[in-house]
């Protein structure tokens, strides 16, 4: 269904010249999204549990991503929001003590 909507938008709303430079993008998930508070709570939960990175959330919101150097793709876990990879190291250290 999403592809058909995009094709219809492309064909019916863009002139032939515009079709050379633009494309149509229709995100059906945007119709299903709740209010901002519900989305924020969902994203916070997913981020704090290492499921989403900052860039994952930005992509879902159709926003520009953060560079790799700035940590845009790092997944964090709760406990002062440490990187997921560091959580294993901390567990290993605590087991040795």
C-alpha atoms as one frame of an Amber mdcrd trajectory, in Angstrom:
protein
   0.000   0.000   0.000   2.787   2.414   0.921   4.494   1.908  -2.447   1.252
   2.576  -4.316   0.704   5.815  -2.404   4.262   6.938  -3.220   3.762   6.115
  -6.898   0.471   8.020  -6.999   2.009  11.069  -5.325   4.954  10.913  -7.737
   2.771  10.557 -10.833  -0.076  12.928  -9.929   1.614  15.702  -7.968   5.009
  16.127  -9.628   5.518  17.510 -13.113   7.769  15.615 -15.538  10.635  18.017
 -14.774  10.119  17.652 -11.019  10.090  13.874 -11.394  13.690  14.081 -12.638
  14.839  15.795  -9.419  12.444  14.673  -6.667  10.833  11.555  -5.328   7.818
  10.939  -3.127   8.135   9.427   0.311   5.083   8.521   2.332   5.583   6.986
   5.763   2.443   5.142   6.800   3.884   4.692  10.291   3.454   8.432  10.850
  -0.312   7.915  10.662  -0.089   5.325  13.420   2.115   7.304  15.784   0.723
   8.460  19.082   1.183  11.835  20.613   4.625  13.283  21.341   4.602  12.168
  25.001   3.893   8.548  24.055   6.610   8.527  21.384   9.100  10.109  23.779
   8.392   7.496  26.445   8.763   4.702  23.885  12.040   6.060  22.483  13.445
   6.621  25.999  12.665   3.047  26.960  14.135   1.585  23.791  17.268   3.746
  24.065  17.877   3.019  27.750  17.646  -0.715  27.092  20.126  -0.698  24.219
  17.536  -1.418  21.533  17.790   1.922  19.667  20.725   4.232  19.071  20.293
   7.987  18.697  20.439   7.595  14.918  17.778   4.873  14.969  15.405   7.282
  16.699  16.325  10.169  14.410  15.689   7.969  11.363  12.254   7.006  12.676
  11.486  10.712  13.108  12.791  11.571   9.606  15.544  13.763  11.050  19.222
  14.067  10.130  21.533  11.605  11.828  24.495  12.335  14.091  27.955  11.386
  12.869  29.684   8.200  13.976  32.378  10.301  15.669  29.742  12.019  17.804
  28.364   8.644  18.903  25.190   8.602  16.832  25.214   4.815  16.401  26.255
   3.843  19.933  23.716   1.753  21.807  23.501   2.501  25.513  22.150   0.609
  28.509  20.766   2.015  31.705  23.218   2.418  34.559  24.473   5.893  33.709
  23.826   5.135  30.042  27.046   3.307  29.329  27.751   1.804  25.920  26.388
  -1.689  25.515  29.882  -2.987  24.764  31.168  -1.569  28.084  28.417  -3.285
  30.090  30.083  -6.637  29.433  33.441  -5.301  30.640  31.892  -3.937  33.838
  30.180  -7.258  34.548  33.432  -9.137  33.961  35.328  -6.807  36.347  32.704
  -7.143  39.080  32.786 -10.941  38.819  36.578 -10.965  39.305  36.333  -8.910
  42.519
